[in-house]
Amino acid sequence: MARQLATNAYKVLKQLEERGGRVGLDELVAGTGLDQSQVMAVATAFAQDGWIDIAEEIRLEISLDEEGTAFLQSGASLLERRAAEALRTSGQPMTTVELAEATGTDAQAIGKVMRYLTAKGYATRAGKALQWADGADLEATQPDESLLARIAEAPSHLLLLGAEESAHAEIQEALKGLRSRNYLRSKERKFRELQLADEGKKVVQEGFEELVEVNQLTEAMLLSGEWRNVSFRSYDVTLDTTPTRPGKLHPLRRVLEETRRAFLNLGFQEIRGPYVESAFWDFDALFQPQDHPAREMQDTFYCERPGQFELPDPKMVETIRRTHEDGGDTGSTGWRYKWSEQKARQVVLRTHTTAVTVAACHKDPSPPQKVFCVGRVFRRETIDWKHLPEFHQVDGVIIDKDASFASLLGTLTAFYKQMGFDEVKFRPDFFPYTEPSVGVFVRLPGAKDWFELGGAGVFRPEVVQPAGVDVPVLAWGLGLERLAMVRYQIEDIRQLYLSQLDWLKESALHR
Amino acid sequence: MPVIAIPIEELNRRLGRDLTSDEMEAHLDQLGCDLDGFAKLRRYRCRPSGALIELNPHEELPGRCPETLIEGKPDELWEYLGDVDVVKMDLLPVRPDIFDAGGLTRAIKGLLEVEMGLPEYEMGAPSLEVNVDASVANVRPQIGCAVMRGLKIDDVGLRMLMKLQENLHWALARDRKLASIGVYDLASIKGPVTYTTVGREEITFVPLQTIDGKAVTPEAILSEHPKGVAYAHLLKDFQRVPLLLDKVEQVLSMPPIINSHETRVTTETTDVFIDVTGISDRVVTKCLHTLVTSMLELFPGSRAERVQMHFPGMLNLPESTVALPSMATESFVIDVEHACRRIGIDIDRERAIRLLMQMRHHAEAVEDNASQVRVTVAPYRNDIMHEVDLIEDLAIAYGYQNIVPVLVPNMTVAQERPERVLANRTRNTMTGLGFFEVMSLLLSNPEEQYELMNVEDPGDAVLIENPASVEQSLMRTMVLPQLLRLFALNRGQGLPQRMFEVDDVVVFEDGTEHPSERLHLAGGILDTQVGFSDIKAITEAIAHEIGMPLTYQAIHHPAFLEGRVAQLLYQDEPVGIVGEVHPSVLEKLRLVQPLAVFEVSLQPLLPESDLYAL
């Protein structure tokens, strides 16, 4: 069976066979219709297999210059030959002016060829005039003339001289003269020639044929079975492709969802509460005094529509009032001021999701319970790189007779471990509605700085006793934008809400 | 939160030992201080007035002395005295008693067990009297006073005293609203002192921080003096302003604005008169107690003395004479077993007593009970309202780092909210369709919600009374406007663009007390060629995946191209809209490719709302 060769290899070998086993690269390019790099790729492969030898030679490429082109077009002979003929005819010495007249040129042109008249032995000087040199052979073709003749006949008037010939003194001399007279140009070119080696000759003798190569496997090929007769072009598997990204969740959403999953994993029940809430649930139920700075218009969004909400069951309201004013039945001194129902009725955008968890304690105070809420909260901030008027928190409470501050620390540690923070630090902190209170800090693996991510504590009796809870209630509220910023190493919180597609696309799911 | 800087030298001198910065950090951490770090400040003296300032190395020297308002060329005005090493931290409003070198030393001495238990402060018998006039009742009725003697106030001491007042004004007194402090050179005062009110043009006096030394009226101070302008709002409702005068009618101060120049404290002063006036009895008392006890710590060798206060019959109280400051302490009984259970530690009563003493409380075993401890709390503590506050102090003294974290032992079952389950199912569908999730704020504005969409305000949004910016003046009722904005923001980030958001909108309907929160999905495709059928296909895919069969009905909507917009119906009720965005909207957004979008409420798939169940 004949040897099968891929298309390009087939074409090159075929040319070599047809042209007697020895072909220049240029001819191969012309003959195969391939481009030079394709031919060289095949040639290199052939040479590696020992099928061919590649010979390299520096050749001189000679082409016509301006004067040379005009000369060929005119069909006349060189001016010095025409002047010599005039001298021979006259037999007398002639001045340049006389020669110009005789040859139909001007004195300047004659002046330029004077040296060739003498150098070629046609004439001798006689004072300022020239005289026919006895014995001069006008019939003999001079080397420059024969060079011009060869160019005239060469394809496209391009003449290639091998290294040996171009080194010949006579050629060199002729070339030098013609170049200086703007008849010719010349440059050196690297010339490659492919020659069949013994191994290659054997392949040719044994016969070879073209193997059909295709880019794409098609339905037609599969239906016809044609795929058996073709070969598939090999690709460069290392080349880059156009980047493609899957549709994905927003990076902040991923943090919110991981947060939810972490608390669900810990056996928590998810709850929700309204964004638009009475000050009663946002502040008063949390024992936050009505003159607390956080309640000021400066820090909290109050609503114009709706302007106020009804308060819950009067008995509950009365308990809260007494707790604020003198501690009620909680054993506390209270805040010692006059509590206003009107202030409690004001409508705010919830400032923390603790409003949701404290309402949950009132809704169902029976232990054991673990609930959490992930949601947006609102603070009256103008937008800058550190602040947004809304952000997400996770709040949770544990209502359990065996709950303690230690189990609060344990729960938070377990939560942050699930979120990928192995290092958690606790420090005393102060909130109006928890006691003891704690600030929670985390650190990225290998990092130096601690980031405060939120506050936690055991709800004060002033908070839980009015709800009818008589076991410890652990509570926390943690900022989630902060956590996302630490996670994604974002400096500017606004980036989270600009949703730039480039960022969304490039933020990898594993991060 | 203000940052305070306490000179480390002052701390170490009072502690009688040199703490390393690591030790210092550990103690401050244990007390709950938010440490900003250690720093070197450059200290300068104002040449004309002698006042000190401390600047960060990179800060420029001011052209005006902040204390005396004297102006001058910075180089000539200030004399460089050297560098001070300080520890910087955020001021905690609940513990103003530990934010001066004296009070902080007192607390750290307890942790170090150098000094434990309740600090004893002796109060001398009154030698000065203050008469309170009933006219203050409606303006600024509360007042407490004290006298201190034997102070050695150098310029550093003067600065510390000023910082102490500033801290108390901020932390306890809500920037002078609830209470304000005045300190005067006792030698310049002839008792008895009167606390009264005057008309705004009735008298004149020379206030502190004036350059020309001219006597001016209260009205002139409130409208022209920097301090007067800053605090005028506290007196804006009153015709008559509070005033402290001495026997010869020399003005001491106009609370809560400014003191008089004549009675100012200088480095020559050894004895001072102190007043705290305000509208809250509790805060006035706490300020006075904290100030006096911190000064006793700050100025070793000084003595405090009570002042005889004559109150008229006012505010439903009978006429009375009392000696202030009372320095009254409060007592609480805590149960150690209960405390241990709440904290999750196991210590005996002896250990608990010792820990409470470390926190500078007096603690002693209750005789007839094996577990109870009686705790007496110092007059400068402002944060002890209940037994649990002392349990926290116990936990702080024990050290949070020594508490072993555990989990609650009782089993509970996890459960997700149905809205979250549905939202996530929807998000999964959208990302599967090659869309990127975006997130925007729930706060929006009429320009975005209505004008951009070529519609009138239907009046169903929750409105903010006090927006911080016009950009956020209402709660959004649709997601689409913000999604369109995000397409505009993403101009030039490649095509096609496919984005969606799943989150809440809030709609308030007249006649209902509470607004409704609804879960919405909005999505859109921006490309060189995109049209109605492309986006309709997406809504059909969603409908299929989340089980919400939709029907489509041609409608008009000014934000969409006529004939290429449909209302989405679920069980014959309108739930959304889908179509090609109108070129007039695209022009407003400066978008130059077609955009096809939809928005649909997912609320019909969710159970009835129980948001406002209570």
CSV table of N, CA, C and O in Angstrom, one decimal, chain A residues 213-215 231-237:
chain,number,residue,atom,x,y,z
A,213,GLU,N,-7.5,15.5,4.8
A,213,GLU,CA,-7.5,16.0,6.2
A,213,GLU,C,-8.6,17.1,6.4
A,213,GLU,O,-8.7,17.9,5.5
A,214,VAL,N,-9.3,17.0,7.5
A,214,VAL,CA,-10.5,17.9,7.6
A,214,VAL,C,-10.4,18.6,9.0
A,214,VAL,O,-9.8,18.1,9.9
A,215,ASN,N,-11.1,19.7,9.1
A,215,ASN,CA,-11.1,20.5,10.3
A,215,ASN,C,-12.2,20.0,11.2
A,215,ASN,O,-12.0,19.9,12.4
A,231,SER,N,-8.5,12.3,7.8
A,231,SER,CA,-7.8,12.5,9.1
A,231,SER,C,-8.1,13.9,9.5
A,231,SER,O,-8.4,14.8,8.7
A,232,PHE,N,-8.1,14.1,10.9
A,232,PHE,CA,-8.5,15.4,11.4
A,232,PHE,C,-7.3,16.3,11.7
A,232,PHE,O,-6.4,15.8,12.3
A,233,ARG,N,-7.4,17.5,11.3
A,233,ARG,CA,-6.2,18.3,11.4
A,233,ARG,C,-5.9,18.5,12.9
A,233,ARG,O,-6.8,18.7,13.7
A,234,SER,N,-4.7,18.4,13.3
A,234,SER,CA,-4.3,18.6,14.7
A,234,SER,C,-4.3,20.1,15.0
A,234,SER,O,-3.9,20.9,14.2
A,235,TYR,N,-4.8,20.4,16.2
A,235,TYR,CA,-4.8,21.8,16.6
A,235,TYR,C,-3.6,22.0,17.6
A,235,TYR,O,-3.1,21.1,18.2
A,236,ASP,N,-3.2,23.3,17.7
A,236,ASP,CA,-2.3,23.6,18.8
A,236,ASP,C,-3.2,23.8,20.1
A,236,ASP,O,-3.9,24.8,20.3
A,237,VAL,N,-3.1,22.7,20.9
A,237,VAL,CA,-4.1,22.7,22.0
A,237,VAL,C,-3.7,23.7,23.1
A,237,VAL,O,-4.4,23.8,24.1
